[in-house]
Short mmCIF file of C-alpha atoms and ligand atoms in Angstrom, two decimals:
data_model
loop_
_atom_site.label_atom_id
_atom_site.label_comp_id
_atom_site.label_asym_id
_atom_site.label_seq_id
_atom_site.Cartn_x
_atom_site.Cartn_y
_atom_site.Cartn_z
CA UNK A 1 1.48 18.04 16.77
CA UNK A 2 3.17 15.36 18.30
CA UNK A 3 7.15 16.23 17.75
CA UNK A 4 8.71 12.79 18.35
CA UNK A 5 12.73 11.92 18.39
CA UNK A 6 13.20 9.33 15.02
CA UNK A 7 17.55 8.71 15.70
CA UNK A 8 18.34 11.85 16.04
CA UNK A 9 16.31 13.73 13.12
CA UNK A 10 12.08 15.11 14.70
CA UNK A 11 10.20 14.80 12.86
CA UNK A 12 6.73 15.90 13.25
CA UNK A 13 4.10 13.24 13.40
CA UNK A 14 -0.18 14.31 13.57
CA UNK A 15 -2.31 12.03 16.27
CA UNK A 16 -5.82 11.03 17.00
CA UNK A 17 -5.45 12.44 20.37
CA UNK A 18 -4.70 15.82 18.76
CA UNK A 19 -7.31 15.53 16.36
CA UNK A 20 -10.51 13.29 17.44
CA UNK A 21 -12.88 11.94 15.41
CA UNK A 22 -15.45 14.37 16.47
CA UNK A 23 -13.14 17.67 15.13
CA UNK A 24 -12.16 15.36 11.64
CA UNK A 25 -16.40 14.83 11.08
CA UNK A 26 -16.80 18.44 12.10
CA UNK A 27 -14.32 19.17 8.65
CA UNK A 28 -16.06 17.48 6.87
CA UNK A 29 -19.19 17.64 7.89
CA UNK A 30 -20.65 18.95 4.75
CA UNK A 31 -18.72 16.59 2.09
CA UNK A 32 -19.92 13.73 0.15
CA UNK A 33 -17.31 10.97 -0.18
CA UNK A 34 -17.27 9.28 -3.18
CA UNK A 35 -14.79 6.32 -2.97
CA UNK A 36 -14.38 4.55 -6.19
CA UNK A 37 -12.82 1.90 -6.69
CA UNK A 38 -13.80 -1.18 -4.87
CA UNK A 39 -10.61 -3.04 -4.96
CA UNK A 40 -8.84 -3.56 -1.96
CA UNK A 41 -8.28 0.41 -0.58
CA UNK A 42 -11.67 0.96 -1.47
CA UNK A 43 -13.26 -1.77 0.90
CA UNK A 44 -11.15 -0.31 3.89
CA UNK A 45 -11.61 2.85 3.45
CA UNK A 46 -15.09 3.00 2.44
CA UNK A 47 -16.61 0.67 5.18
CA UNK A 48 -13.68 2.58 7.78
CA UNK A 49 -15.02 6.59 6.84
CA UNK A 50 -19.25 4.40 7.13
CA UNK A 51 -19.10 3.20 10.69
CA UNK A 52 -17.31 6.06 11.90
CA UNK A 53 -19.95 8.03 10.70
CA UNK A 54 -19.00 10.47 7.52
CA UNK A 55 -21.27 10.81 4.36
CA UNK A 56 -20.06 8.29 1.83
CA UNK A 57 -20.87 6.84 -1.44
CA UNK A 58 -18.90 4.29 -3.45
CA UNK A 59 -18.17 4.47 -7.27
CA UNK A 60 -17.66 1.04 -8.68
CA UNK A 61 -18.48 -0.63 -12.50
CA UNK A 62 -21.30 -2.45 -12.31
CA UNK A 63 -21.06 -6.36 -13.73
CA UNK A 64 -18.36 -7.08 -11.83
CA UNK A 65 -17.10 -9.56 -9.32
CA UNK A 66 -16.67 -5.86 -6.87
CA UNK A 67 -19.65 -4.32 -7.29
CA UNK A 68 -21.22 -7.56 -6.22
CA UNK A 69 -19.17 -7.41 -2.72
CA UNK A 70 -19.86 -3.83 -2.46
CA UNK A 71 -23.58 -5.54 -2.62
CA UNK A 72 -22.79 -7.46 0.06
CA UNK A 73 -20.63 -5.16 1.65
CA UNK A 74 -24.38 -3.46 2.33
CA UNK A 75 -23.86 -0.35 -0.52
CA UNK A 76 -26.65 0.27 -1.73
CA UNK A 77 -27.47 0.78 -5.57
CA UNK A 78 -29.15 3.78 -6.34
CA UNK A 79 -28.52 5.49 -2.51
CA UNK A 80 -24.61 4.81 -1.63
CA UNK A 81 -22.90 2.44 -4.52
CA UNK A 82 -23.59 4.49 -8.06
CA UNK A 83 -21.20 3.56 -11.39
CA UNK A 84 -17.98 6.05 -11.60
CA UNK A 85 -19.09 9.14 -13.17
CA UNK A 86 -22.62 9.33 -11.21
CA UNK A 87 -20.66 8.40 -7.95
CA UNK A 88 -17.94 11.37 -9.34
CA UNK A 89 -20.15 13.66 -10.04
CA UNK A 90 -21.88 13.26 -6.15
CA UNK A 91 -18.25 13.07 -4.86
CA UNK A 92 -17.23 16.49 -3.47
CA UNK A 93 -14.33 14.75 -2.30
CA UNK A 94 -12.99 12.15 -4.77
CA UNK A 95 -11.77 8.90 -2.88
CA UNK A 96 -9.86 7.83 -6.74
CA UNK A 97 -8.79 4.07 -5.83
CA UNK A 98 -9.26 1.91 -8.77
CA UNK A 99 -5.67 0.34 -9.78
CA UNK A 100 -3.48 2.51 -10.48
CA UNK A 101 -4.05 1.21 -14.50
CA UNK A 102 -7.16 1.79 -13.95
CA UNK A 103 -6.84 5.61 -12.79
CA UNK A 104 -4.90 5.80 -16.51
CA UNK A 105 -7.70 5.06 -18.54
CA UNK A 106 -10.82 5.52 -16.29
CA UNK A 107 -9.35 9.80 -16.38
CA UNK A 108 -10.58 11.09 -19.07
CA UNK A 109 -13.91 9.84 -18.07
CA UNK A 110 -14.23 11.63 -14.34
CA UNK A 111 -11.89 14.91 -15.03
CA UNK A 112 -15.64 16.55 -16.30
CA UNK A 113 -16.72 15.83 -13.02
CA UNK A 114 -13.41 17.16 -10.80
CA UNK A 115 -15.23 21.40 -10.58
CA UNK A 116 -14.38 24.29 -8.64
CA UNK A 117 -14.17 23.61 -5.02
CA UNK A 118 -14.53 20.14 -4.69
CA UNK A 119 -11.04 18.12 -3.98
CA UNK A 120 -9.79 14.97 -5.13
CA UNK A 121 -7.74 11.83 -3.16
CA UNK A 122 -5.06 9.76 -3.56
CA UNK A 123 -3.85 6.58 -1.12
CA UNK A 124 -0.52 6.48 -4.15
CA UNK A 125 1.74 9.78 -5.40
CA UNK A 126 1.74 7.14 -8.61
CA UNK A 127 -0.72 9.55 -10.69
CA UNK A 128 0.78 12.73 -10.41
CA UNK A 129 4.26 12.47 -9.43
CA UNK A 130 4.28 10.43 -13.38
CA UNK A 131 1.48 12.91 -14.80
CA UNK A 132 3.88 12.25 -18.31
CA UNK A 133 2.77 9.70 -18.03
CA UNK A 134 -0.44 8.87 -17.15
CA UNK A 135 -2.18 12.04 -18.78
CA UNK A 136 -3.12 12.28 -14.64
CA UNK A 137 -3.34 16.07 -14.10
CA UNK A 138 -5.83 17.75 -12.58
CA UNK A 139 -7.33 21.10 -13.65
CA UNK A 140 -5.76 24.13 -10.84
CA UNK A 141 -9.14 24.67 -9.08
CA UNK A 142 -9.74 22.13 -7.18
CA UNK A 143 -8.18 20.88 -3.89
CA UNK A 144 -5.60 17.19 -4.82
CA UNK A 145 -4.45 15.46 -2.02
CA UNK A 146 -2.84 11.93 -0.53
CA UNK A 147 -3.46 9.41 2.80
CA UNK A 148 -1.77 6.74 2.25
CA UNK A 149 -2.02 3.76 4.86
CA UNK A 150 0.90 1.63 4.91
CA UNK A 151 -0.67 -1.58 4.52
CA UNK A 152 -3.10 -3.46 3.15
CA UNK A 153 -6.51 -1.74 3.32
CA UNK A 154 -8.10 -5.57 3.80
CA UNK A 155 -5.33 -4.60 7.31
CA UNK A 156 -7.26 -1.40 7.48
CA UNK A 157 -10.47 -3.00 7.88
CA UNK A 158 -9.50 -5.79 10.55
CA UNK A 159 -7.33 -3.37 12.80
CA UNK A 160 -10.55 -1.20 12.54
CA UNK A 161 -12.83 -3.67 13.79
CA UNK A 162 -10.34 -4.51 16.32
CA UNK A 163 -10.30 -0.89 16.73
CA UNK A 164 -6.82 -0.32 16.36
CA UNK A 165 -5.30 1.38 13.56
CA UNK A 166 -2.37 1.75 9.94
CA UNK A 167 -0.60 4.67 10.46
CA UNK A 168 -0.99 6.22 7.01
CA UNK A 169 0.82 8.88 5.07
CA UNK A 170 -0.43 12.01 4.00
CA UNK A 171 0.13 14.19 1.63
CA UNK A 172 -0.49 18.28 -0.17
CA UNK A 173 0.00 18.74 -3.95
CA UNK A 174 -3.05 21.67 -4.74
CA UNK A 175 -4.75 23.77 -1.33
CA UNK A 176 -7.16 26.29 -3.01
CA UNK A 177 -9.54 26.15 -0.13
CA UNK A 178 -6.59 27.32 2.54
CA UNK A 179 -7.93 23.47 3.74
CA UNK A 180 -6.56 20.70 2.32
CA UNK A 181 -4.16 20.04 5.07
CA UNK A 182 -6.73 19.85 7.11
CA UNK A 183 -9.45 17.83 5.03
CA UNK A 184 -5.94 15.58 4.21
CA UNK A 185 -5.97 14.91 7.99
CA UNK A 186 -8.75 14.59 9.12
CA UNK A 187 -9.88 11.63 5.70
CA UNK A 188 -6.90 10.10 7.07
CA UNK A 189 -8.49 9.70 10.46
CA UNK A 190 -11.81 8.64 9.20
CA UNK A 191 -10.20 5.94 6.97
CA UNK A 192 -8.54 4.97 10.43
CA UNK A 193 -5.02 5.63 10.52
CA UNK A 194 -4.08 5.67 13.77
CA UNK A 195 -0.86 7.92 13.48
CA UNK A 196 -0.17 10.43 10.22
CA UNK A 197 3.01 11.31 9.15
CA UNK A 198 3.63 14.12 6.45
CA UNK A 199 5.18 13.54 3.52
CA UNK A 200 4.89 15.08 -0.28
CA UNK A 201 3.27 12.47 -3.63
CA UNK A 202 7.77 12.14 -4.53
CA UNK A 203 8.74 11.14 -2.02
CA UNK A 204 5.82 8.98 -0.70
CA UNK A 205 5.57 6.88 -4.49
CA UNK A 206 9.61 6.85 -4.15
CA UNK A 207 10.09 5.59 -1.31
CA UNK A 208 6.79 2.77 -1.49
CA UNK A 209 7.97 1.59 -5.07
CA UNK A 210 11.63 1.05 -3.47
CA UNK A 211 9.72 -0.81 -0.34
CA UNK A 212 7.95 -2.83 -3.12
CA UNK A 213 10.64 -3.90 -4.94
CA UNK A 214 13.07 -4.04 -2.27
CA UNK A 215 12.34 -5.74 1.39
CA UNK A 216 8.74 -5.82 1.33
CA UNK A 217 8.63 -8.04 -1.49
CA UNK A 218 11.22 -8.16 -4.24
CA UNK A 219 14.43 -8.59 -1.99
CA UNK A 220 13.43 -11.19 0.81
CA UNK A 221 11.80 -13.19 -2.02
CA UNK A 222 15.36 -12.88 -4.05
CA UNK A 223 17.33 -13.84 0.31
CA UNK A 224 14.60 -16.13 1.02
CA UNK A 225 16.12 -18.57 -2.41
CA UNK A 226 19.70 -18.13 -2.55
CA UNK A 227 19.96 -19.41 0.41
CA UNK A 228 17.95 -22.00 -0.25
CA UNK A 229 20.13 -22.84 -3.44
CA UNK A 230 22.81 -22.92 -1.62
CA UNK A 231 21.76 -25.53 1.12
CA UNK A 232 20.30 -28.08 -1.35
CA UNK A 233 23.22 -27.42 -3.49
CA UNK A 234 25.49 -28.57 -0.30
CA UNK A 235 22.82 -32.23 0.02
CA UNK A 236 20.05 -30.75 2.93
CA UNK A 237 16.83 -32.13 2.43
CA UNK A 238 14.38 -29.34 1.04
CA UNK A 239 12.31 -28.86 5.01
CA UNK A 240 15.79 -28.78 6.49
CA UNK A 241 16.42 -25.58 3.75
CA UNK A 242 12.59 -24.47 3.82
CA UNK A 243 13.02 -23.85 7.64
CA UNK A 244 16.19 -22.01 8.21
CA UNK A 245 15.65 -20.24 5.14
CA UNK A 246 11.08 -18.33 5.24
CA UNK A 247 9.71 -20.71 8.43
CA UNK A 248 11.85 -19.89 11.39
CA UNK A 249 12.55 -16.52 9.74
CA UNK A 250 8.50 -15.61 9.66
CA UNK A 251 7.03 -17.67 12.14
CA UNK A 252 9.18 -16.54 14.99
CA UNK A 253 11.78 -14.21 14.41
CA UNK A 254 10.13 -10.85 12.61
CA UNK A 255 7.43 -11.21 15.15
CA UNK A 256 9.93 -10.61 17.91
CA UNK A 257 11.85 -8.33 15.45
CA UNK A 258 8.69 -5.73 15.47
CA UNK A 259 8.13 -5.79 18.71
CA UNK A 260 11.32 -5.46 20.25
CA UNK A 261 13.92 -4.62 17.71
CA UNK A 262 16.82 -5.99 15.89
CA UNK A 263 19.03 -5.81 18.57
CA UNK A 264 16.74 -7.71 20.84
CA UNK A 265 16.62 -9.98 18.90
CA UNK A 266 20.79 -9.91 18.52
CA UNK A 267 20.75 -9.79 22.43
CA UNK A 268 18.14 -13.05 22.99
CA UNK A 269 19.57 -15.90 20.78
CA UNK A 270 22.01 -18.47 20.92
CA UNK A 271 25.25 -17.01 21.38
CA UNK A 272 27.21 -19.05 18.19
CA UNK A 273 23.57 -16.88 16.06
CA UNK A 274 24.71 -13.41 17.88
CA UNK A 275 28.37 -13.74 17.25
CA UNK A 276 27.74 -15.23 12.99
CA UNK A 277 24.45 -12.75 13.02
CA UNK A 278 27.35 -9.62 13.83
CA UNK A 279 29.72 -10.41 11.67
CA UNK A 280 27.94 -11.19 8.22
CA UNK A 281 25.47 -8.51 8.43
CA UNK A 282 26.92 -6.02 6.81
CA UNK A 283 28.91 -8.06 3.72
CA UNK A 284 25.24 -8.91 3.38
CA UNK A 285 24.41 -4.53 3.79
CA UNK A 286 27.47 -4.31 1.02
CA UNK A 287 26.35 -6.90 -1.52
CA UNK A 288 22.77 -6.40 -1.63
CA UNK A 289 24.43 -1.67 -1.57
CA UNK A 290 24.77 -1.45 -5.46
CA UNK A 291 21.17 -3.73 -6.48
CA UNK A 292 19.47 -0.74 -3.81
CA UNK A 293 21.07 2.59 -5.88
CA UNK A 294 20.29 1.40 -8.93
CA UNK A 295 16.72 0.28 -7.56
CA UNK A 296 16.28 3.79 -6.66
CA UNK A 297 17.16 5.76 -9.21
CA UNK A 298 15.05 3.19 -11.69
CA UNK A 299 12.30 4.19 -9.74
CA UNK A 300 13.62 8.29 -9.77
CA UNK A 301 13.73 7.78 -13.96
CA UNK A 302 10.64 6.65 -13.98
CA UNK A 303 11.48 3.20 -15.62
CA UNK A 304 9.61 1.08 -13.19
CA UNK A 305 6.77 2.78 -13.56
CA UNK A 306 6.98 3.28 -17.23
CA UNK A 307 6.91 -0.61 -16.91
CA UNK A 308 3.99 -0.66 -15.24
CA UNK A 309 1.83 1.11 -16.97
CA UNK A 310 3.30 -1.57 -20.34
CA UNK A 311 2.72 -4.54 -18.32
CA UNK A 312 -0.75 -3.04 -16.78
CA UNK A 313 -1.92 -2.06 -20.15
CA UNK A 314 -1.38 -5.29 -22.31
CA UNK A 315 -4.53 -7.78 -22.67
CA UNK A 316 -3.31 -11.32 -20.86
CA UNK A 317 -1.31 -8.89 -18.15
CA UNK A 318 -3.95 -11.77 -15.87
CA UNK A 319 -2.71 -14.47 -17.88
CA UNK A 320 1.31 -14.05 -18.08
CA UNK A 321 0.92 -12.93 -14.42
CA UNK A 322 -0.64 -16.67 -13.28
CA UNK A 323 2.28 -17.39 -15.48
CA UNK A 324 4.93 -16.13 -13.24
CA UNK A 325 2.85 -16.74 -9.80
CA UNK A 326 2.47 -20.38 -10.78
CA UNK A 327 6.44 -20.50 -10.87
CA UNK A 328 7.05 -19.39 -7.57
CA UNK A 329 4.67 -21.96 -6.68
CA UNK A 330 5.66 -24.70 -8.16
CA UNK A 331 9.69 -23.70 -7.48
CA UNK A 332 10.82 -26.39 -5.05
CA UNK A 333 11.06 -23.50 -2.07
CA UNK A 334 7.82 -23.07 -2.16
CA UNK A 335 5.49 -26.30 -2.52
CA UNK A 336 7.42 -26.87 0.20
CA UNK A 337 7.08 -24.49 2.08
CA UNK A 338 3.55 -24.89 1.75
CA UNK A 339 3.84 -28.65 2.67
CA UNK A 340 5.19 -26.78 6.30
CA UNK A 341 2.72 -24.50 7.35
CA UNK A 342 0.74 -28.03 7.09
CA UNK A 343 2.44 -29.24 9.69
CA UNK A 344 2.38 -26.76 12.35
CA UNK A 345 1.06 -27.42 14.96
N1 LIG B 1 -3.42 -2.84 -2.18
C1 LIG B 1 -3.27 -1.90 -1.29
O1 LIG B 1 -3.16 -2.05 -0.25
C2 LIG B 1 -2.56 -0.14 -1.25
C3 LIG B 1 -2.05 0.02 -0.67
C4 LIG B 1 -1.55 1.19 -0.51
C5 LIG B 1 -1.83 2.21 -1.02
N2 LIG B 1 -2.79 1.80 -2.04
C6 LIG B 1 -2.91 2.46 -3.44
O2 LIG B 1 -5.27 2.71 -3.85
C7 LIG B 1 -5.26 2.45 -5.01
C8 LIG B 1 -5.99 0.92 -4.74
O3 LIG B 1 -5.04 0.11 -4.63
P1 LIG B 1 -5.89 -0.72 -4.63
O4 LIG B 1 -4.99 -2.51 -4.64
O5 LIG B 1 -7.64 -1.17 -3.85
O6 LIG B 1 -6.65 -1.26 -6.33
P2 LIG B 1 -6.50 -2.85 -7.03
O7 LIG B 1 -7.19 -4.13 -6.00
O8 LIG B 1 -6.21 -3.49 -7.75
O9 LIG B 1 -8.50 -1.97 -7.42
C9 LIG B 1 -8.96 -2.33 -8.43
C10 LIG B 1 -10.21 -1.50 -8.58
O10 LIG B 1 -9.83 -0.73 -9.74
C11 LIG B 1 -11.10 -1.30 -11.27
N3 LIG B 1 -10.63 -0.25 -11.79
C12 LIG B 1 -9.55 -1.20 -12.36
N4 LIG B 1 -9.18 -0.77 -14.17
C13 LIG B 1 -10.41 -0.24 -13.92
C14 LIG B 1 -11.26 0.78 -15.43
N5 LIG B 1 -10.67 0.25 -16.32
N6 LIG B 1 -11.92 0.88 -15.89
C15 LIG B 1 -13.06 0.80 -13.96
N7 LIG B 1 -12.36 0.56 -12.72
C16 LIG B 1 -11.22 0.08 -13.28
C17 LIG B 1 -11.65 -2.55 -10.10
O11 LIG B 1 -13.00 -2.82 -10.75
P3 LIG B 1 -12.38 -4.53 -10.98
O12 LIG B 1 -12.77 -5.15 -9.84
O13 LIG B 1 -13.94 -3.97 -11.98
O14 LIG B 1 -11.99 -4.95 -12.04
C18 LIG B 1 -11.54 -2.34 -8.86
O15 LIG B 1 -12.83 -1.88 -8.24
C19 LIG B 1 -3.71 2.53 -5.58
O16 LIG B 1 -3.28 4.08 -6.01
C20 LIG B 1 -2.90 1.83 -4.82
O17 LIG B 1 -1.41 2.16 -4.92
C21 LIG B 1 -2.83 0.16 -2.49
#
């Protein structure tokens, strides 16, 4: 394992160099990998495993768009594509990739197939960490592992096709075989990970829920909306407010930050922008820190998962979701965004 110094803290990272695909295939040569669920992660992980030469089948409920998608992607009914229970029966490694709410509903039906020596695999620490809410408590005589790609299943597949990879975290919850760690790493390499970072189920889910509610999605929309609002209130046109809030950020600055880091970005802008950004960033940090504290507490206490599970189980979840998304889509900010996007040269 490579030891890498991350800003003063040394962490061990698994790379493809020390755990090449060949080794991963040898590790899993006697396994039948059943990828259960063909939503977002399911296609990415199963297709990458298949193209990497692993013995993989897909489990998906019938009469659904996801079943049709699996057929279109080349999975063959009765040979490599089965109903969920059948796939769990046939698989020796069950990759449980239903939506987190779907996992709770399907769990009672599949538990009987989790027999001695099998492996249960998750891509999120949600079900296991919050098992008082999810009811997902695996039998004691199987391995339970996690590989969580740090990105969408769509990106996982796209990068794989380009010959690249996405980084993933991995964790072990139960190691009955004594080999759970190697299995997790082999599967991580098999699904197309570039580098693998070790974590625990708990840390994975806490950081993930914080991130998506924070800077990845929740906080960023909040920040955009607040800046847009003040600019509009002070008489700036919608296009000016949008360009200064979102367009310049996503089109010009964020890709440069991704490539070179924030200090480089600060060093390579006008001295006017530089001075202002240096003066203001700590004020923003201090203003939102209490909100992040509240958010992490809400994740840790299980409040966030409770809200998520309750919302997802409601019959009218999709209808309400569409209402909330419509409100965002039809806000002046994002209506302006839709027009600005058309004007990109
Ligand atoms: N989205 C990502 O890129 C991402 C990234 C990292 C980790 N993860 C984790 O990976 C896992 C899978 O996430 P995902 O986003 O791929 O899920 P998703 O797209 O929401 O999963 C949908 C899948 O679950 C099935 N499903 C939902 N409810 C069901 C039910 N009651 N009975 C049977 N099947 C049901 C769907 O079948 P139908 O189509 O028939 O409804 C479909 O196959 C989750 O643990 C998630 O947290 C996801």
